[in-house]
C-alpha angles and dihedrals in degrees: 000000000000118000130184114202120194129201137168105065123131148116119311135168123250108283094023131121140239134177120213123200132199119196120189124210130187097035138041115251098202094111098039135101110226139186153164130252133177132211139168130204108286093006132109119260111257129205114236111169143338138194134199125238099274097035095243096116126050132185128200140187112246090243093063102029111129093017104060130053127194123204141161144198112204092192087063093039087231139129127194138199115204109200119194132176091021118200133199091255089062090068108118145100110285123211129194118216138192132201112205091181097064141030093204128058115239124260091247103051093183091069097042109139112217130172102183117075139168122235094257131250125221120239113191122183120194140160 
């Protein structure tokens, strides 16, 4: 069974930084596209960032571009999301995701179909 375990969430002040990690067990991620999404209770799931199989290409939502950075190390079976200059609107539950069916994220990231998800980690930004 494949499991995605997230760590790194927490409470941070406006303008602060956090780094989320997503470690996969049960399968190797070296051929997979992966990404991060965020969602609150009663809210629509929102794409945040994605990365292709070898980490050479990254994709970002306009709302986080220039502030967030996605990376991966396939030898560690791990993906990260470095979040800098956090704002109150970044407050949400963040989910890592993996796509075993493709090594490249789709052109339209808002309709990306993914079956493998992490448990979610809360990011709360306050002043």
